[in-house]
XYZ file of C-alpha atoms in Angstrom:
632
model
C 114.888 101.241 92.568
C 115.195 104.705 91.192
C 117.507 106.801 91.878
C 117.489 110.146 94.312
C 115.657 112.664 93.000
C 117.075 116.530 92.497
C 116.880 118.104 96.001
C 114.948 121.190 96.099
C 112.316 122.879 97.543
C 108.791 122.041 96.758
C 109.779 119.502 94.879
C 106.992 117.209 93.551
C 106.783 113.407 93.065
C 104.376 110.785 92.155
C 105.217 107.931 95.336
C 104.138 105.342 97.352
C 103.385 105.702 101.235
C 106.235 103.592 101.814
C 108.528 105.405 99.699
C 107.006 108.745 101.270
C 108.125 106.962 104.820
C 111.857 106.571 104.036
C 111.990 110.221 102.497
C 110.487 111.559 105.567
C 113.087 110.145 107.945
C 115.884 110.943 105.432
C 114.241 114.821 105.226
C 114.415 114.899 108.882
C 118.184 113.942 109.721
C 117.291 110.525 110.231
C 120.846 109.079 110.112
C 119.749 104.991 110.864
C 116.894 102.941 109.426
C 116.786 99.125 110.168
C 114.510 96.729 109.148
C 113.485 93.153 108.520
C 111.429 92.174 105.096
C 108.039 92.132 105.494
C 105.150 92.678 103.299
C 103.277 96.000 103.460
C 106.300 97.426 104.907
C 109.490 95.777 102.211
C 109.848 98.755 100.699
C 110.491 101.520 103.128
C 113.599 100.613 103.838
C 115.069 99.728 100.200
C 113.996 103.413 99.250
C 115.901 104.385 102.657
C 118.954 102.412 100.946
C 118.621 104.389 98.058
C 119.328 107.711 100.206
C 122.365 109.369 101.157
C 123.838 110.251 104.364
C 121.757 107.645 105.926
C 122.806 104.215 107.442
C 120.609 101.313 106.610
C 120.392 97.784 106.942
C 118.653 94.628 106.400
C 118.636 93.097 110.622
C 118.078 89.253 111.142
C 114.691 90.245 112.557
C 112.391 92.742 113.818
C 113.834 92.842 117.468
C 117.450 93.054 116.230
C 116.025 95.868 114.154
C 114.338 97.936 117.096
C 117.232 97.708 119.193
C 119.403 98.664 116.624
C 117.264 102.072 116.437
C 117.186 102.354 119.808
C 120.906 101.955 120.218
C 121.526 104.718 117.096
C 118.750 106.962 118.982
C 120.795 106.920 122.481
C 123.788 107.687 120.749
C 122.019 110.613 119.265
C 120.739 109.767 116.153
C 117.339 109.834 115.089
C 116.579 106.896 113.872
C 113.669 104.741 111.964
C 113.010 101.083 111.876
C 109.879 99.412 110.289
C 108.353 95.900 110.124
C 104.715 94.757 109.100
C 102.153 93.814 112.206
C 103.019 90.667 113.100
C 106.951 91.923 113.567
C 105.838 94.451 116.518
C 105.434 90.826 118.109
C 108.818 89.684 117.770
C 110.066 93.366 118.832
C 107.971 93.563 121.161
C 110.150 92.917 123.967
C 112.489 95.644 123.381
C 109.526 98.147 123.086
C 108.143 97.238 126.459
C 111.519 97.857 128.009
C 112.139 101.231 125.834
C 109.050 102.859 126.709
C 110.219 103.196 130.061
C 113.757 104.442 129.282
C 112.911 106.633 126.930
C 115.072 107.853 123.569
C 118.187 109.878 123.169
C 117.049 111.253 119.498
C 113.960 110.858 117.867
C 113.121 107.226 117.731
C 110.177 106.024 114.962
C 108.575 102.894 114.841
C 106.647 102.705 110.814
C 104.266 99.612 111.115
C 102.270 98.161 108.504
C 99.049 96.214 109.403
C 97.745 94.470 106.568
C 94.547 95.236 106.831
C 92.451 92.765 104.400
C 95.351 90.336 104.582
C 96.635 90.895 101.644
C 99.871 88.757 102.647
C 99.485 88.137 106.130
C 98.903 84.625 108.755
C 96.658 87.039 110.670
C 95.295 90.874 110.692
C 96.309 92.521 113.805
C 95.777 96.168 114.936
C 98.647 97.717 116.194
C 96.759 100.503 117.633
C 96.886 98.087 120.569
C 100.794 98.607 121.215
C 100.312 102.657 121.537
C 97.982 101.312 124.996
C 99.879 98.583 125.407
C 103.259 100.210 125.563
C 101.991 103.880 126.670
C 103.804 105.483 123.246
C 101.884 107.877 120.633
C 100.575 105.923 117.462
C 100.034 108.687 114.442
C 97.890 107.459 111.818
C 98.751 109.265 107.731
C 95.670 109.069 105.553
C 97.725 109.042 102.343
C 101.399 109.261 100.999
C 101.668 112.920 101.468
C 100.832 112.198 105.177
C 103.315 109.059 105.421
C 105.933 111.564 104.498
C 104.560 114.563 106.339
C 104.152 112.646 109.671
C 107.345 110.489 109.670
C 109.117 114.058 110.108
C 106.642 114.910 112.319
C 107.277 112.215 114.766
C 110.671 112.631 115.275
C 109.860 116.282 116.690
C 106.772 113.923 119.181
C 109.253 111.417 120.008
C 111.718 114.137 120.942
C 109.760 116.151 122.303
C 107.862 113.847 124.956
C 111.032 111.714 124.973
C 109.166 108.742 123.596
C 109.465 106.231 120.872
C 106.196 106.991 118.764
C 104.797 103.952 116.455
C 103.533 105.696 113.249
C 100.826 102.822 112.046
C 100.358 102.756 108.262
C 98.216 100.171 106.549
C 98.742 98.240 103.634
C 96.708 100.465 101.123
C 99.107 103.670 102.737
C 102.107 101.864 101.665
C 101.239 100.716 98.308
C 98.821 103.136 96.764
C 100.624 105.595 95.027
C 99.802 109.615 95.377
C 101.987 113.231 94.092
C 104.333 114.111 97.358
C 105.638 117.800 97.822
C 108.882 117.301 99.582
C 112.259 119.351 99.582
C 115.329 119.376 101.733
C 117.050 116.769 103.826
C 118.192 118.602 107.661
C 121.310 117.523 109.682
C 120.574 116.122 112.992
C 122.846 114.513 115.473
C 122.914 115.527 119.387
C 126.106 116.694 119.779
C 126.770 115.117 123.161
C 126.560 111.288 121.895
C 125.469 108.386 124.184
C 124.862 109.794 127.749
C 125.682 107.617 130.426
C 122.307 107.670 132.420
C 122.487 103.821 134.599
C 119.189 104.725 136.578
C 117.490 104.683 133.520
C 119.150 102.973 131.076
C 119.901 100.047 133.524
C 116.129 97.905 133.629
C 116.976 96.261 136.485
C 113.795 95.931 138.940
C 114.530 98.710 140.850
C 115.101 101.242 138.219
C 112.083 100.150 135.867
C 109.694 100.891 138.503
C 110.816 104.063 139.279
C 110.244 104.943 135.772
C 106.888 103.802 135.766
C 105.506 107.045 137.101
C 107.157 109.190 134.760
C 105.796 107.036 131.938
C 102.234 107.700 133.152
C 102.971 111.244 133.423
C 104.213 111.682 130.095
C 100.992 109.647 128.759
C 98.897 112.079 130.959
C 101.066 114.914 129.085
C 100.655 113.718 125.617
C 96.972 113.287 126.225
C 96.301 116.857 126.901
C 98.467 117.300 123.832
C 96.404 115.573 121.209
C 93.554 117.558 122.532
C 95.302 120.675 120.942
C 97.463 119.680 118.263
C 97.127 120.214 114.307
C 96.571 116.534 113.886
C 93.312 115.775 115.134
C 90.966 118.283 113.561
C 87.141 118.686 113.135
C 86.004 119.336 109.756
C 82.270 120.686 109.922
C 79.632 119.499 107.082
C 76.664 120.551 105.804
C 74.543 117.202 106.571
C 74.635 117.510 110.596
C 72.559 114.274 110.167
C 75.387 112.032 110.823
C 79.397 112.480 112.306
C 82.531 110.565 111.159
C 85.389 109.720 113.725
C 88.101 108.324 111.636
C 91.932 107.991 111.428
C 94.327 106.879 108.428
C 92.686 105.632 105.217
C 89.184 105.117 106.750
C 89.155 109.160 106.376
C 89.828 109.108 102.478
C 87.180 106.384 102.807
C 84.524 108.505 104.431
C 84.916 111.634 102.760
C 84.598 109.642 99.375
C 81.180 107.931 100.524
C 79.700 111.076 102.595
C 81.213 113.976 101.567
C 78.996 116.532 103.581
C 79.095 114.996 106.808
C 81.441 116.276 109.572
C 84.363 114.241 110.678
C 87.322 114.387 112.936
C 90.428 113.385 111.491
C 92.804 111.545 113.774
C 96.261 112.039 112.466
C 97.339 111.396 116.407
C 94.992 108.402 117.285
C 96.612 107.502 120.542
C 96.413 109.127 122.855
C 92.741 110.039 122.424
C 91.247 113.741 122.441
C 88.233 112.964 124.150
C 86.929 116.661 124.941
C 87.252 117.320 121.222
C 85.578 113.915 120.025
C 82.647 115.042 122.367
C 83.165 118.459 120.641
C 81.567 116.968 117.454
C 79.074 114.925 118.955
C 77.251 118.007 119.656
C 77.153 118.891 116.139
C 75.453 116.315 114.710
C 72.324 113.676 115.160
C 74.550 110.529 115.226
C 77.964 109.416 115.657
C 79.770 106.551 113.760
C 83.294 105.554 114.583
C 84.909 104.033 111.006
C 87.800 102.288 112.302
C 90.283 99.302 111.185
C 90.147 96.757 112.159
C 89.261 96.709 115.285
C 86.817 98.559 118.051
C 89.639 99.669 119.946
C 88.374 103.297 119.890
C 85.336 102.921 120.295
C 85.042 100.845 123.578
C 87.199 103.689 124.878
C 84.861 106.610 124.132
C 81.577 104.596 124.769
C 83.315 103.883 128.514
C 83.593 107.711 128.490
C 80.058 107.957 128.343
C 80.180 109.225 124.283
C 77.166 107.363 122.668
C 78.267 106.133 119.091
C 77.774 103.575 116.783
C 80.390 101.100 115.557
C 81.024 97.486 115.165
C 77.201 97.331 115.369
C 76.938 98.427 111.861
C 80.317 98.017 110.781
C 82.611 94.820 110.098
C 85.465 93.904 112.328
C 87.342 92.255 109.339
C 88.828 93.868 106.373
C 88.577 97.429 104.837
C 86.072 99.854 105.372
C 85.717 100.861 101.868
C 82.951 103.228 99.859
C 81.130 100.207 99.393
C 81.406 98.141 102.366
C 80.381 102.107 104.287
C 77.053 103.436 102.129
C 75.020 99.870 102.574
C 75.671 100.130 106.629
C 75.398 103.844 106.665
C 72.152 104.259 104.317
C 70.035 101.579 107.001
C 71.129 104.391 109.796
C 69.814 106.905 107.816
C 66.642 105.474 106.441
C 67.679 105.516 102.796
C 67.189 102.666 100.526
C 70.625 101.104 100.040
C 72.425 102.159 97.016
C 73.575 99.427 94.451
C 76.831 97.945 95.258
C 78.436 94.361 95.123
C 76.623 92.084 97.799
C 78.546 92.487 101.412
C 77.504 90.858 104.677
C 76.979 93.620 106.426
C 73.558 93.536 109.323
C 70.624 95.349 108.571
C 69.732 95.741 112.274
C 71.212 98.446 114.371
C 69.488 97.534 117.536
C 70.358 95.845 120.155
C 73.644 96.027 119.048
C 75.213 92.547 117.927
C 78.552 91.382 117.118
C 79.988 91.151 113.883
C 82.475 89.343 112.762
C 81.598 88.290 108.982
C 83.785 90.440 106.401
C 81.795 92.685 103.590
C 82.688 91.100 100.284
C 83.706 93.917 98.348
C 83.822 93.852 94.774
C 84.618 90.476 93.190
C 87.355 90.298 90.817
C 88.979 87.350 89.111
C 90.260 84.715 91.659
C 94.634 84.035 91.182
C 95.740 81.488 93.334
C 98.903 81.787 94.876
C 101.734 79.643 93.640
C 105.565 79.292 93.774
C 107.139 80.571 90.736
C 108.654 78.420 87.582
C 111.273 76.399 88.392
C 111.425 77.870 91.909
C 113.751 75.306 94.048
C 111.159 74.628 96.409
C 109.407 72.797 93.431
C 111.252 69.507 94.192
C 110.999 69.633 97.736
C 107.498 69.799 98.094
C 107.107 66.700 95.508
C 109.394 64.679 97.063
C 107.751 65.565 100.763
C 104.265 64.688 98.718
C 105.689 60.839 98.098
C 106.955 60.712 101.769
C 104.375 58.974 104.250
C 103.916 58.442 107.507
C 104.647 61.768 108.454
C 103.869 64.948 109.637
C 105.252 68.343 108.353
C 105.567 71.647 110.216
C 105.782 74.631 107.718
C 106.587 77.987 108.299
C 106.258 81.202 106.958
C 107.888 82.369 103.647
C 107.099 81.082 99.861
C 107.391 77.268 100.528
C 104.415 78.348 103.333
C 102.737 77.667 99.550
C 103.737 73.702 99.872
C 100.585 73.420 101.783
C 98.069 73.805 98.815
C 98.090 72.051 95.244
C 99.483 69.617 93.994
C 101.499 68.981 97.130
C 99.335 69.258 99.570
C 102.551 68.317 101.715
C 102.825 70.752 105.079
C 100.442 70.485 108.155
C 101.098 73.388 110.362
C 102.035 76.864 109.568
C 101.497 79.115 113.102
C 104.245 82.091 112.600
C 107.538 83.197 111.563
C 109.810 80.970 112.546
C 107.493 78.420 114.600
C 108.242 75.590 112.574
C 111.311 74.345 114.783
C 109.728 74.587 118.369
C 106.194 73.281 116.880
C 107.796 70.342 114.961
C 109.584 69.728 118.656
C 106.376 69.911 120.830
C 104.775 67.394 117.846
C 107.613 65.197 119.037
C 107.559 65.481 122.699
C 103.852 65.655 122.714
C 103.066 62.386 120.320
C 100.680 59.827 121.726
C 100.608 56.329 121.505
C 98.688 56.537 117.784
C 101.709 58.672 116.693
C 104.578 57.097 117.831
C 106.310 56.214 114.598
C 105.434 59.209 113.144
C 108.157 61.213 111.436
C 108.608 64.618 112.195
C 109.790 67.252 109.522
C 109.939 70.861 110.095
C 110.120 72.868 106.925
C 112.208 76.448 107.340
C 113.717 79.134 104.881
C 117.335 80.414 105.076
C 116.307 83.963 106.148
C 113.684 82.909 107.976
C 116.221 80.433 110.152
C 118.262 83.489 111.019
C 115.217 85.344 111.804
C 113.849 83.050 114.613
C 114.566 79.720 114.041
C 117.980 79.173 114.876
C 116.561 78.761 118.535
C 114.458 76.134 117.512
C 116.798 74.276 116.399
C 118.810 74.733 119.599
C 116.088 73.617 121.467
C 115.863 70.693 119.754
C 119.268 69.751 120.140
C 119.440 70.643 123.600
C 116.107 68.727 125.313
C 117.058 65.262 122.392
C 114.048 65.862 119.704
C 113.516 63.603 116.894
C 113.062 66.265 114.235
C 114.401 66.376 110.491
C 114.812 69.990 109.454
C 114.911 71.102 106.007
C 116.779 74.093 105.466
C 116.069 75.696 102.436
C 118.778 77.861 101.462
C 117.562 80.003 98.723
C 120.294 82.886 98.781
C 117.399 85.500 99.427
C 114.341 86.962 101.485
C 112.376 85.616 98.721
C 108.673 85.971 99.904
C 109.336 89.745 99.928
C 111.217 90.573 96.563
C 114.675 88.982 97.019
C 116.022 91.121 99.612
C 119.755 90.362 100.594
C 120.866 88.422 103.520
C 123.621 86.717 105.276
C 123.323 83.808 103.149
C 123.121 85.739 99.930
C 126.906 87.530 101.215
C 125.789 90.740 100.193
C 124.392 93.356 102.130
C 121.440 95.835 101.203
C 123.826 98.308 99.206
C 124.615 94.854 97.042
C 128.256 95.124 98.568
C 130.159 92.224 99.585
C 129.402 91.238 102.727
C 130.251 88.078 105.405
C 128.244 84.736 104.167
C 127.028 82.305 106.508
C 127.722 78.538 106.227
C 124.293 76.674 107.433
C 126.585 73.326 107.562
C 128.828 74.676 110.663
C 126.111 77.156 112.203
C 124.034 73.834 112.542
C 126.890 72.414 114.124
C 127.052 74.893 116.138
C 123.859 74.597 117.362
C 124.166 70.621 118.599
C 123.805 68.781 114.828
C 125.769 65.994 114.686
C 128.405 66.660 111.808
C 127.205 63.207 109.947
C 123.251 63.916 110.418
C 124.240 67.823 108.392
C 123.591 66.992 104.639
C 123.793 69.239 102.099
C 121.546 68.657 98.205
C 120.548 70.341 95.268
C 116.936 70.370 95.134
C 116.718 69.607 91.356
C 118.444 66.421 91.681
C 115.334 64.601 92.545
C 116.596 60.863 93.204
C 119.435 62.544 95.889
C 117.068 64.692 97.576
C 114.154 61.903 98.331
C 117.243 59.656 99.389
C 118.670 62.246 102.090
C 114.816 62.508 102.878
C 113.790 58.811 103.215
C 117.265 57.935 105.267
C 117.034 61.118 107.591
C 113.379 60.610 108.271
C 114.489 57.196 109.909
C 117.454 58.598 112.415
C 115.990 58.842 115.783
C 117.598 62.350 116.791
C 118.101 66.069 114.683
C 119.129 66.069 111.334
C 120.199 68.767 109.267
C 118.989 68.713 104.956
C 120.082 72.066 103.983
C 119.390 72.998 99.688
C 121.540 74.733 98.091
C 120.115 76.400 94.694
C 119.116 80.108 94.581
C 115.773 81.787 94.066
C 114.910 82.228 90.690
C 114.307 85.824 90.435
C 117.686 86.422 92.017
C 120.764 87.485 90.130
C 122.700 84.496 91.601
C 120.032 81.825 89.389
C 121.363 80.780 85.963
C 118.915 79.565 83.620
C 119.542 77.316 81.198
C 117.556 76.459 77.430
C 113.581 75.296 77.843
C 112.381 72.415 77.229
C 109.341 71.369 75.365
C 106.975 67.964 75.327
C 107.195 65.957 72.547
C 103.154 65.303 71.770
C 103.764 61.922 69.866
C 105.614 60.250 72.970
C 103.254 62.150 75.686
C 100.896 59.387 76.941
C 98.937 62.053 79.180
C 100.043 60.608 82.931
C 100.423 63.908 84.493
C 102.989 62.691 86.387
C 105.245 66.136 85.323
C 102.137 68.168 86.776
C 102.785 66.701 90.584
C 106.058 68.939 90.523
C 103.337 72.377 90.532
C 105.440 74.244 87.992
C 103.222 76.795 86.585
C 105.287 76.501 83.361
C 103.267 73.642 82.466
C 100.252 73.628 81.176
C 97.579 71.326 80.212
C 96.085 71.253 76.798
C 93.316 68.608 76.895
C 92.203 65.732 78.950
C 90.756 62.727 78.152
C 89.044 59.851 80.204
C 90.003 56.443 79.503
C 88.742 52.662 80.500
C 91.657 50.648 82.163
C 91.632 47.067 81.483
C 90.278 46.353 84.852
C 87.338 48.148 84.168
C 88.309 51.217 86.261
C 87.854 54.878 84.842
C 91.943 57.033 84.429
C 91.785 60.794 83.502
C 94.533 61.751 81.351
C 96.285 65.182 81.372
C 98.263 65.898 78.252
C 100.535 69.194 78.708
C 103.165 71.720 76.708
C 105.932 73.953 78.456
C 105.431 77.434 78.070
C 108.702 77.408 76.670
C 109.080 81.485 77.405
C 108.475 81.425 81.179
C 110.718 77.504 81.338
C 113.988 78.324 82.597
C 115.137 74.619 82.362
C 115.771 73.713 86.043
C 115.400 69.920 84.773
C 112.715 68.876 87.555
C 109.751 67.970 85.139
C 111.761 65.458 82.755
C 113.051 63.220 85.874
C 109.084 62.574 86.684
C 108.289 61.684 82.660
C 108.313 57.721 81.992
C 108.008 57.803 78.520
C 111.265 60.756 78.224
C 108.517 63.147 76.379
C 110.222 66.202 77.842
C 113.141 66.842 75.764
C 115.741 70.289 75.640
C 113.981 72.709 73.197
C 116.332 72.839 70.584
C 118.133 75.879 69.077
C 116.540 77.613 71.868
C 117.752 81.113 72.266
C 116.568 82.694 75.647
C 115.244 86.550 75.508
């Protein structure tokens, strides 16, 4: 991470939308910025860590997060905390509640949909939350926006005594554009926390006597959006055709059809209907480009505002150049211009469904896999040679024990679902199932995150449910981001570390059903499996090796495969190390007539770190220590 930059006015900077996020807060007094890991979002906050005068902090999970802003923001300090889409869900509960109490200073939510699913279980729209929880959503179009609207809504949030949920996307936070920023301002209320029990207090009682005032101050911020700088009409010369848009679908129309008018929605929720119908009376037809979903739209067509949509538009994915001029040209009677083959109907009435995603442009296909000599490596094989069983996953890098060569999880629903799934798979088994075994697969931060009450229900209501606990040191799905198992915190300070082996305990594990392995000592680690697998009540396998792209992993010489002794098993290739790779194949005749493929490999001795997995799977001992091997 790089370091601050020179503060000055007008100063200019080539940055991301996320890193345009965390300099927005930090420009506008933010003093507290929480966050869990989560990919479009990650990096906001380890650019806020980079920034001075600022508190920040890596929370167990997106809850602990929001109410850690909220608890900064009553005690006067504006404060930021982000998450991806599918964290609003696990905050969720303390954004209902806060939406009725209000903020003390400025209080931002930054989420990140992953729109395309770049990284994601599921593509959400969390325009939903702004109706759901009655709070502002502003919508940046590009970095300079992500930093120019962060400051903005802590001035919204204060000002309508809201928290506001500024909803970026994963191409804001990742595509990279020149930022004009300048000074960081002090901000603290100078009274502190305010004792305030009838609104503070949700009890019954109180929360619905705030109800009214949160309707009000919806009604208020409605007429607001109608007026403010944010939502503005920008007249074209083609008057054939209108653009409503918000965030990156703007860059996208202005690229496709740059004569056409469009409003820009920089404050989608709430909606400025009187100035939406504004532009309908400029122009022949009115399109709504909006990701992902018709959210707008069935709001303004229930106003009576005829439009077109999802009729013509895909539900799923981007609204890019090319997925917009195919749709667009059919409206407009033009022949279709050449682009890569999408999906998208050719009929515009009656209006239909659509649910099929355009295509895009087709580039080279890179499956997903877990990185050379990653820990999780041995795991996954020795869960591959396991039967009889049935394997709840969950989500973080081992979610990629599911595919090739292991082929070894059966369930992956949502951060940290594997405990209470893998319980309901026990509780719920039929007669066909009933010596199934039941493994639930978790990560360290992951376990902390949500699944430490998993594990207590387990214990609690007697499941039958081995756990493996896969302690990699790290938030490794996300870029190695520090945790209480790692004992550092996001500065890289010392900080406490957690011991798995009595927090289990803690949570109802019998002390002798807690087990502790290395997951590159293959012969102890199917052991603990096979015997656990057999103990009719929870048990604990917790691995203990670090992520490899951590500071904490030491690697030691390659190895190489010896081509005279390789006899082309592939047995080394059932381990899914990327490392190795195979150089030829050959079919052979066995003696019983039956046809054998053989898979002779190498090591790519420059990416091997020597983790020792592959030679414990070789028969004939072809995979020997590189010798004289100096690493780079």
């Amino acid at each position: 991470m790089s370091a601050v930059p020179p503060l000055a006015e007008n100063h200019r900077r080539f940055m991301s939308g996320n890193e345009a996020v965390a300099r927005g807060a930090w420009e506008a007094g933010c003093n507290v910025a929480a966050a869990y890991p989560g990919t479009p979002s990650t990096e906001i906050l380890e650019y806020a860590s980079q920034l001075p005068d600022m508190y920040s902090e890596w929370s167990i999970n997106e809850k602990v997060s929001l109410e850690v802003a909220i608890g900064a923001s009553l005690a006067g300090s504006r404060s930021l905390c982000a998450m991806k889409h599918v964290g609003l869900n696990v905050a969720s509960d303390a954004l209902m509640s806060q939406t009725l109490a209000g903020v003390g200073a400025g209080l931002v939510i930054a989420v990140a949909d992953d729109v395309g699913l770049s990284s994601s279980q599921n593509e959400q729209d969390s325009r939903f939350w702004g109706r759901f929880a009655h709070v502002p959503v502003l919508e940046p179009a590009d970095a300079q926006e992500a930093f120019d609207y962060t400051k903005r809504a802590f001035e919204i949030s204060e000002q309508f005594n809201t928290p506001v949920i500024l909803r970026l996307t994963t191409r804001i936070c990742h595509v990279k554009g020149v930022v004009t920023f300048g000074n960081r301002t002090s901000f603290s209320k100078a009274e502190g926390f305010v004792k305030d029990p009838g609104r503070y207090i949700m009890t019954p009682g109180i929360a619905k006597k705030r109800l009214p005032m949160m309707f009000e101050r919806e009604a208020e911020m409605q007429r607001y959006s109608e007026v403010c700088d944010l939502n503005v009409i920008e007249e074209g010369s083609d008057s054939r055709i209108g653009f409503i848009t918000s965030g990156p679908t703007y860059m996208h129309v202005k690229e496709a059809y740059p004569n056409a008018a469009v409003i820009k929605l920089g404050l989608s929720y709430p909606v400025p209907f009187a100035k939406i119908r504004e532009l309908a009376t400029q122009v022949d037809q009115l399109v709504i480009a909006e990701e992902v979903e018709p959210i707008l739209e069935t709001e303004l067509k229930a106003a009576g505002i005829e439009l077109l949509g999802k009729e013509i538009l895909p539900r799923i994915g981007e609204l890019s150049p090319n997925v917009l001029r195919p749709a667009i040209s059919k409206l407009l009677g033009e022949e279709a211009p050449e682009v890569a083959p999408t999906k998208t109907p050719i009929e515009i009435k009656p209006p239909v469904a659509r649910i099929d995603p355009a295509t895009g442009i087709d580039v080279f296909p890179r499956p997903p896999t877990m990185c050379v000599a990653c820990p999780h490596l041995g795991i996954y094989y020795c869960l591959s040679k396991i039967r009889n069983t049935t394997i709840s996953g969950d989500i973080g890098c081992y979610t990629l024990g599911a595919g090739h060569p292991w082929n070894a999880l059966d369930t992956t629903i949502c951060m940290g679902a594997s405990m209470g799934i893998a319980h309901g798979l026990d509780k719920g088994r039929v007669e066909a199932d009933k010596d199934k075994k039941i493994i639930a697969v978790i990560g360290d931060s992951t376990f902390m995150h949500m699944g430490m009450q998993g594990l207590l229900d387990i214990t609690y209501n007697k499941g039958n449910v081995t756990i493996l606990l896969l302690d990699n040191r790290a938030v490794g799905m996300t870029g190695g981001q520090d945790n209480p198992a790692s004992g550092r915190d996001i500065h890289g300070q010392d900080a406490m570390k957690i011991d798995f082996r009595k927090l289990c305990e803690a949570l109802g594990v019998k002390p002798e059903r807690i087990h502790e392995v290395n997951p590159y000592e293959l012969p102890s680690l199917f052991t603990a499996l096979r015997d656990e697998v057999k103990i009719p009540e929870p048990s604990v396998i917790i691995t203990n090796q670090p992520c490899v792209l951590i500071d904490f992993y030491g690697a030691q010489p390659a190895f190489t495969v010896d081509d005279d002794k390789c006899t082309g098993c592939g047995n080394c290739l059932d381990i899914g190390c990327p490392a190795i790779l195979v150089t030829r194949r050959e079919t052979v005749i066995k003696p019983n007539g039956s046809e054998k493929e053989l898979a002779f490999v190498k090591i790519e001795s420059g990416a091997c770190t020597g983790c020792d997995l592959c030679p414990k799977t070789c028969g004939p001992d072809a995979i020997l220590p590189l010798a004289d091997y100096i690493r780079q």
